[in-house]
XYZ file of C-alpha atoms in Angstrom:
481
model
C 4.087 -1.532 -26.602
C 2.453 -4.296 -24.606
C -0.767 -5.843 -25.771
C -3.517 -7.480 -23.770
C -3.941 -11.262 -23.970
C -7.081 -10.908 -26.070
C -5.353 -8.756 -28.693
C -2.162 -10.790 -29.074
C -1.370 -11.361 -32.731
C -1.444 -14.932 -34.037
C -0.317 -15.743 -37.579
C -0.260 -19.183 -39.209
C 1.933 -20.453 -42.022
C 2.495 -23.959 -43.371
C 6.287 -23.625 -43.268
C 9.101 -21.218 -42.517
C 10.220 -19.002 -45.407
C 12.835 -16.479 -44.371
C 11.615 -13.366 -46.192
C 7.901 -13.721 -45.487
C 8.269 -15.012 -41.928
C 10.822 -12.402 -40.868
C 8.465 -9.676 -42.089
C 5.709 -11.354 -40.030
C 7.884 -11.511 -36.915
C 8.750 -7.821 -37.391
C 5.073 -6.871 -37.783
C 3.908 -8.981 -34.823
C 6.613 -7.556 -32.546
C 5.649 -3.988 -33.534
C 1.998 -4.826 -32.824
C 2.741 -5.780 -29.213
C 3.976 -9.359 -29.558
C 2.254 -12.626 -30.324
C 2.814 -16.026 -31.949
C 3.656 -17.443 -35.337
C 2.305 -21.001 -35.778
C 4.020 -23.328 -38.289
C 3.120 -26.873 -39.327
C 5.422 -29.550 -37.851
C 6.477 -32.900 -39.295
C 5.904 -35.567 -36.640
C 5.799 -39.336 -37.164
C 3.114 -41.678 -35.864
C 4.949 -42.107 -32.578
C 5.071 -38.339 -31.970
C 8.778 -38.011 -32.721
C 9.860 -34.820 -34.472
C 11.217 -35.442 -37.961
C 14.636 -34.193 -38.999
C 13.506 -31.172 -41.022
C 11.303 -29.803 -38.240
C 14.029 -30.424 -35.686
C 16.476 -28.451 -37.834
C 14.050 -25.538 -38.088
C 13.432 -25.472 -34.320
C 17.154 -24.967 -33.789
C 17.685 -22.533 -36.683
C 14.734 -20.112 -36.362
C 15.841 -18.315 -33.124
C 19.263 -17.572 -34.645
C 17.784 -16.327 -37.919
C 15.462 -13.934 -36.056
C 18.207 -12.723 -33.705
C 20.579 -12.025 -36.612
C 17.998 -10.266 -38.779
C 15.922 -8.391 -36.182
C 18.019 -8.411 -32.975
C 15.017 -10.034 -31.284
C 15.079 -12.971 -28.857
C 12.319 -15.465 -29.699
C 11.583 -18.939 -28.374
C 10.441 -21.852 -30.548
C 8.394 -24.642 -28.969
C 6.578 -27.775 -30.122
C 2.906 -27.445 -29.118
C -0.465 -29.065 -29.715
C -2.781 -26.787 -31.671
C -6.310 -28.069 -32.388
C -5.082 -31.649 -32.019
C -2.077 -31.206 -34.336
C 1.596 -30.791 -33.502
C 2.915 -27.371 -34.546
C 5.933 -25.176 -34.066
C 5.120 -22.044 -32.086
C 7.414 -19.030 -32.431
C 6.878 -16.867 -29.343
C 7.486 -13.226 -30.346
C 8.001 -10.610 -27.608
C 6.859 -6.985 -28.013
C 9.573 -4.654 -29.222
C 10.286 -1.762 -26.815
C 10.455 0.517 -29.899
C 9.478 -0.016 -33.573
C 11.865 -2.310 -35.452
C 12.427 -2.725 -39.182
C 13.392 -5.521 -41.556
C 15.659 -4.487 -44.436
C 14.704 -0.859 -43.775
C 10.932 -1.441 -43.909
C 8.574 -1.259 -40.934
C 5.710 -3.745 -40.666
C 2.640 -3.927 -38.429
C 0.407 -6.996 -38.015
C -3.289 -6.104 -37.729
C -6.581 -7.934 -38.408
C -4.781 -11.101 -39.536
C -2.627 -9.324 -42.117
C 0.874 -7.917 -42.148
C 1.085 -4.326 -43.426
C 4.130 -2.422 -44.604
C 3.891 1.057 -43.125
C 4.109 4.207 -45.235
C 5.634 7.378 -43.817
C 2.361 8.631 -42.310
C 1.551 5.307 -40.637
C 5.111 5.029 -39.341
C 4.861 8.498 -37.801
C 1.660 7.454 -36.012
C 3.350 4.294 -34.729
C 6.361 6.243 -33.494
C 4.116 8.846 -31.835
C 2.087 6.147 -30.093
C 5.285 4.518 -28.938
C 6.414 7.808 -27.413
C 3.099 8.203 -25.571
C 3.045 4.716 -24.081
C 4.866 4.642 -20.766
C 4.949 1.059 -19.583
C 5.750 0.957 -15.880
C 9.068 -0.561 -14.933
C 7.541 -3.596 -13.274
C 5.474 -4.553 -16.358
C 8.284 -4.275 -18.896
C 9.181 -7.649 -20.455
C 12.569 -9.243 -19.805
C 12.975 -10.697 -23.280
C 16.148 -12.619 -22.413
C 14.258 -14.852 -19.959
C 11.421 -17.376 -20.060
C 9.378 -19.303 -17.495
C 12.044 -22.014 -17.565
C 14.497 -19.561 -15.976
C 12.295 -18.946 -12.934
C 12.541 -20.750 -9.601
C 9.728 -23.294 -9.941
C 9.438 -23.599 -6.171
C 8.583 -19.888 -5.983
C 6.332 -20.191 -9.049
C 4.295 -23.051 -7.567
C 4.090 -21.236 -4.220
C 2.664 -18.176 -5.953
C 0.304 -20.001 -8.338
C -0.763 -22.786 -5.966
C 0.304 -25.475 -8.465
C 1.298 -28.927 -7.269
C 5.012 -29.056 -6.446
C 5.479 -32.492 -8.001
C 3.916 -31.525 -11.337
C 6.133 -32.274 -14.343
C 5.551 -29.123 -16.367
C 7.357 -30.596 -19.357
C 4.600 -33.203 -19.607
C 1.513 -31.556 -18.105
C 0.803 -28.824 -20.663
C -2.579 -27.971 -19.101
C -0.926 -27.278 -15.747
C 1.751 -25.165 -17.423
C -0.935 -23.198 -19.272
C -2.793 -22.554 -16.002
C 0.413 -21.365 -14.315
C 1.207 -18.995 -17.180
C -2.334 -17.618 -17.073
C -2.044 -16.920 -13.325
C 1.301 -15.191 -13.793
C -0.066 -13.081 -16.658
C -3.075 -11.957 -14.626
C -0.700 -10.993 -11.792
C 1.478 -8.916 -14.138
C 4.461 -11.236 -13.617
C 4.490 -12.493 -17.215
C 3.510 -11.089 -20.587
C 1.044 -12.728 -22.926
C 3.869 -14.187 -24.998
C 5.461 -16.093 -22.118
C 8.155 -13.549 -21.236
C 8.607 -12.699 -17.514
C 8.174 -9.058 -16.563
C 10.621 -7.169 -14.341
C 8.289 -7.799 -11.381
C 8.216 -11.518 -12.216
C 12.009 -11.691 -12.401
C 12.430 -9.811 -9.122
C 9.968 -12.013 -7.253
C 10.483 -15.433 -8.885
C 14.081 -15.559 -10.178
C 17.051 -16.711 -8.096
C 19.381 -14.067 -9.561
C 17.336 -10.993 -10.559
C 20.461 -8.798 -10.559
C 21.501 -10.557 -13.783
C 18.594 -8.800 -15.536
C 17.888 -5.825 -13.239
C 20.964 -3.735 -12.360
C 21.197 -2.932 -8.661
C 18.568 -5.478 -7.554
C 20.592 -6.283 -4.431
C 21.108 -5.081 -0.847
C 24.474 -3.716 0.302
C 25.307 -3.796 4.012
C 28.266 -1.936 5.499
C 29.593 -1.451 9.027
C 31.093 2.018 9.596
C 31.894 1.986 13.328
C 31.488 5.424 14.881
C 32.411 7.326 11.697
C 31.379 7.467 8.058
C 33.627 7.051 5.068
C 34.811 3.609 3.968
C 33.056 0.676 5.667
C 35.158 -1.499 7.982
C 33.527 -4.552 6.450
C 30.594 -5.104 4.107
C 28.367 -7.656 2.367
C 26.114 -7.717 -0.682
C 22.902 -9.756 -0.618
C 21.598 -11.434 -3.783
C 18.566 -13.585 -4.589
C 14.835 -13.186 -5.137
C 13.137 -10.323 -3.300
C 11.893 -12.639 -0.542
C 15.339 -14.204 -0.178
C 16.948 -10.752 0.023
C 14.663 -9.751 2.904
C 15.407 -12.865 4.983
C 19.140 -12.960 4.225
C 19.580 -9.251 4.997
C 17.873 -9.567 8.392
C 19.824 -12.743 9.234
C 23.135 -11.072 8.361
C 22.298 -7.950 10.350
C 21.430 -9.785 13.546
C 24.051 -12.537 13.318
C 27.064 -10.574 12.041
C 26.434 -6.835 12.392
C 24.247 -6.639 15.521
C 25.491 -9.419 17.834
C 23.914 -9.646 21.260
C 27.249 -9.654 23.076
C 30.620 -8.097 22.324
C 33.497 -10.493 21.806
C 37.061 -10.080 20.609
C 35.822 -10.584 17.071
C 33.039 -8.012 17.376
C 34.851 -5.217 19.180
C 33.984 -2.749 16.412
C 30.344 -3.652 16.373
C 27.242 -2.572 18.197
C 27.649 -1.825 21.853
C 30.892 0.114 21.882
C 28.933 3.333 22.459
C 26.476 1.863 24.933
C 22.804 2.765 24.619
C 19.595 0.940 23.879
C 20.992 -2.005 21.961
C 19.457 -3.733 19.005
C 16.177 -2.556 17.472
C 13.362 -5.140 17.335
C 14.009 -7.811 14.711
C 10.439 -7.630 13.359
C 10.728 -3.866 12.922
C 13.963 -4.189 10.953
C 12.401 -6.979 8.855
C 9.452 -4.719 8.020
C 11.770 -1.816 7.168
C 13.891 -3.938 4.794
C 10.753 -5.357 3.167
C 9.327 -1.840 2.703
C 12.558 -0.634 1.092
C 12.664 -3.542 -1.374
C 8.956 -3.343 -2.218
C 8.884 0.422 -2.815
C 12.304 0.978 -4.378
C 12.696 2.742 -7.721
C 14.388 -0.094 -9.604
C 14.963 2.073 -12.666
C 17.720 3.770 -10.655
C 20.019 0.734 -10.770
C 21.055 1.474 -7.170
C 21.086 -1.233 -4.465
C 19.347 -0.779 -1.120
C 22.014 0.518 1.291
C 22.041 -0.570 4.943
C 24.581 1.356 7.021
C 25.418 0.133 10.533
C 27.126 2.476 12.998
C 27.834 1.974 16.680
C 24.837 4.144 17.573
C 22.371 3.670 14.713
C 21.168 1.450 11.883
C 20.070 3.253 8.694
C 18.248 1.814 5.665
C 18.354 4.008 2.577
C 16.685 3.353 -0.774
C 16.039 5.287 -3.970
C 12.285 5.775 -4.039
C 9.880 7.754 -1.889
C 6.170 8.282 -1.190
C 4.205 10.879 -3.216
C 5.948 14.245 -3.503
C 3.230 15.985 -1.512
C 3.868 13.803 1.543
C 5.918 15.090 4.447
C 7.430 12.947 7.196
C 4.434 13.912 9.345
C 2.070 12.540 6.693
C 4.137 9.370 6.446
C 3.870 8.839 10.201
C 0.138 9.517 10.237
C -2.733 7.537 8.811
C -2.461 7.071 5.074
C -3.606 4.772 2.321
C -1.267 2.372 0.565
C 0.413 4.269 -2.322
C 3.062 1.841 -3.585
C 5.637 2.777 -6.214
C 5.400 -0.786 -7.558
C 1.697 -1.754 -7.298
C 2.078 -5.016 -9.267
C 4.927 -6.176 -7.043
C 3.079 -5.170 -3.867
C -0.090 -6.960 -5.041
C 1.950 -10.139 -5.620
C 3.513 -9.878 -2.151
C 0.040 -9.358 -0.687
C -1.260 -12.498 -2.409
C 1.626 -14.409 -0.799
C 0.622 -13.058 2.628
C 3.953 -11.229 3.032
C 2.419 -7.757 3.350
C -1.129 -6.610 4.104
C -1.285 -3.856 1.467
C -3.135 -1.411 3.747
C -0.324 1.073 4.291
C 0.334 -0.174 7.841
C 4.078 -0.819 7.471
C 5.290 2.388 9.126
C 2.755 2.095 11.957
C 3.831 -1.497 12.559
C 7.510 -0.500 12.794
C 6.772 2.321 15.253
C 4.568 0.139 17.431
C 7.114 -2.701 17.542
C 9.792 -0.262 18.705
C 7.498 1.182 21.369
C 6.617 -2.266 22.673
C 10.289 -3.269 22.765
C 11.164 -0.145 24.755
C 13.508 1.198 22.086
C 13.323 4.683 20.530
C 11.116 5.136 17.524
C 13.005 5.164 14.245
C 13.476 8.443 12.429
C 12.437 9.006 8.836
C 13.866 11.338 6.241
C 12.369 12.078 2.819
C 14.717 13.501 0.202
C 14.066 14.387 -3.425
C 14.175 10.775 -4.579
C 15.131 8.767 -1.494
C 13.648 7.498 1.753
C 15.752 6.764 4.838
C 14.730 5.062 8.060
C 17.156 5.211 10.968
C 16.939 3.124 14.164
C 18.752 4.900 17.065
C 20.829 2.581 19.243
C 22.486 5.135 21.557
C 20.508 6.950 24.255
C 22.858 9.973 24.037
C 22.420 10.321 20.289
C 20.511 13.308 18.901
C 18.723 10.714 16.766
C 16.454 9.902 19.720
C 12.852 9.955 18.560
C 10.720 13.001 19.284
C 8.156 11.007 21.248
C 10.928 10.040 23.683
C 12.684 13.449 23.658
C 10.111 16.268 23.289
C 12.002 18.459 25.767
C 15.208 19.101 23.789
C 16.529 22.602 24.622
C 15.913 25.213 21.968
C 19.652 25.656 21.350
C 20.204 21.925 20.670
C 21.134 20.884 17.142
C 18.107 20.240 14.981
C 16.819 16.666 15.106
C 16.643 15.233 11.584
C 12.921 14.553 11.584
C 9.533 16.220 11.928
C 7.057 15.839 14.758
C 4.121 13.654 13.770
C 1.168 15.803 12.750
C -0.933 14.457 15.622
C 1.548 15.801 18.195
C 1.706 19.226 16.559
C -2.089 19.393 16.566
C -2.225 18.276 20.189
C 0.193 20.951 21.369
C -1.650 23.663 19.448
C -5.027 22.497 20.854
C -3.642 22.485 24.411
C -2.240 26.010 24.004
C -5.607 27.199 22.686
C -7.170 25.949 25.939
C -4.473 27.700 27.983
C -3.066 24.406 29.219
C -0.323 21.991 28.268
C 0.135 18.278 27.751
C 2.442 16.173 29.869
C 5.123 13.991 28.356
C 2.984 10.937 29.177
C -0.021 12.515 27.442
C 1.983 12.916 24.239
C 3.350 9.387 24.436
C -0.123 7.923 24.990
C -1.497 9.981 22.094
C 1.351 8.810 19.835
C 0.640 5.164 20.670
C -3.108 5.244 20.078
C -2.513 7.202 16.885
C -0.584 4.155 15.693
C -3.162 1.650 16.948
C -6.435 2.843 18.438
C -7.202 -0.625 19.867
C -4.334 -0.525 22.361
C -5.599 -1.000 25.913
C -4.572 0.964 28.986
C -2.689 -2.036 30.508
C -0.727 -2.593 27.297
C 0.177 1.098 26.960
C 1.144 1.266 30.641
C 3.456 -1.722 30.245
C 5.126 -0.289 27.154
C 5.631 3.177 28.667
C 6.539 1.824 32.121
C 3.867 3.891 33.841
C 0.782 2.990 35.845
C -2.618 2.213 34.318
C -4.148 5.087 36.280
C -1.661 7.485 34.640
C -2.692 6.185 31.214
C -6.377 6.598 32.034
C -5.773 10.173 33.226
C -4.121 10.855 29.877
C -7.140 9.341 28.117
C -9.424 11.672 30.069
C -7.291 14.783 29.408
C -6.951 14.033 25.686
C -10.685 13.438 25.434
C -11.521 16.703 27.198
C -9.320 18.578 24.720
C -11.199 16.961 21.845
C -8.100 15.163 20.584
C -9.509 11.644 20.823
C -12.906 9.995 20.917
C -14.065 6.536 21.941
C -15.792 4.567 19.175
C -17.862 1.652 20.437
C -17.936 0.079 23.873
C -15.175 0.054 26.478
C -14.661 -3.660 25.832
C -14.751 -3.928 22.035
C -14.366 -0.347 20.846
C -11.285 1.689 19.919
C -9.811 5.162 20.259
C -10.043 7.483 17.279
C -7.613 10.392 17.021
C -9.382 13.448 15.629
C-alpha cells in the first residue's frame, strides 16, 4: 500500500516508549509508510549524547522483533533542531501489534475494529502495485552504487552525501519522482535493478545466463552467468558473446564455436546489443527466471519471460507500433539516461542493422509468456529470414516466424492487380517499412543491386498504391500504406 509523498504519515514524540511507539510504527506502516520523529539529546558541539546513541542502535532491533519490519533510524535536522528520524516502510499487507491492527490517519493512530479492518484488508486486496514500484525494504540509498546514482540524478560526483544533506535530499527527491525510491527512502525494485551492483541479491533471477550448445541442444558445452546492474549486464553480456562465444576466427580453443557449420558469420554487434537491452528492459521480473542466451553453431537465440500485449502477433511486432513496455518506470529511467529512445524503435533498429550488415534478419517468436529473438548464422538453415527466402518450396518445413504484415498486404495487392512483385520489390518494401528515409543509393548498397533497380521497385510499389512519397525528393520520406 504505497502512499504519495504528500500523504506520507509523520508522527512526533518527545521520546521512545515501546508500547506507544510500536503501535505508531504499526499504524504508520499500515497507512503506507512514513516517519516517526523523536527528540534527540545533543551537546553544544553537536555530539550525540549516550542515551540517544543507545536508542539509535536499539530501535531497529525492537521494531524488527515486534513487527518483523525493517526500519532505519537517522539523526536529522528538523526545524533547526537535531532529532531522531525512524523511517518506516509501507507494509505489503496489514500488520498487527499484539494482535491489534492500527492505522495512522489525520495525525492520530487508530485501533481498527472488525469493520474497519475488513475495509483495510479489502483495499489491500484491490491495490496491485506493479513489480517495479514495490519497495525493497531490506535496502536503503546507502546500498546503491553512488556512481550510477549521480549519473542518473546529475549530482556532483565529489559530493560528500554524509555531510551535504541538501544534496542528498535533492537526490532522493529525483529518485522518488522517477519511481526508483519510495517516499520513505527505500529503493524500489526498479531502483535496485538499475542502480545496485548486485540486484540478484534482492530480485531472484535478475541475471543473464549464456550457454554454448554446439550443433545440438541439451546440456551446454560451456556456460556463463552475468551479474551486475542492468546496464552492466547489457555490456558484459555483449562483450562475453563476441569475445568468447562468437570469435572472429576459429582456433584450437574455439573449435566448437561459431563457424563450424559455415554460413553468414556473426550478427551485427549493435543489433545483438539492442536485443539484449530489449530483453532486460521488458522482462517479467516476477518470474524469477534469468534471460537465457543460447549459442549454437548456426544461430544465436535470446529468450526472456515477458512479451508484448497479448493481441500482438509477430507481424504486428515487426510493423510500426507504439512503445508498450512491460516495465514503464524502468524504461523511462533508461530513456532519461539516453540508453533507449522510448519510441518503440528497437525491433526496427535490429532489423535495419542486420540488413545493412548483409546478414539475415533475425526471427521472432511470441509464446504465451515469452519472447524469443533468433539471429541465423548459417545460410543453409531454415531459420533464414523471410525477406531473404520468400521462395521456399511449399513442401519445406515451416519457418518459425510470420511474414511481416506489410509483405502479406503487398502480395495480396499485387494479386488483385493481376501482377506479382519481384524479390527485389519485396526487399525494398521491407527496408522502407523499417525506415522510410532510406535513400535509393543506401538501399542499393545494402541489397547489392543497382540504384536503377531500386528506383524501378519504388515506381512499381507506388503504382500499386503500397507506398507514397511525403515531402520533396530531397528531404521527404517514403510512407508505407
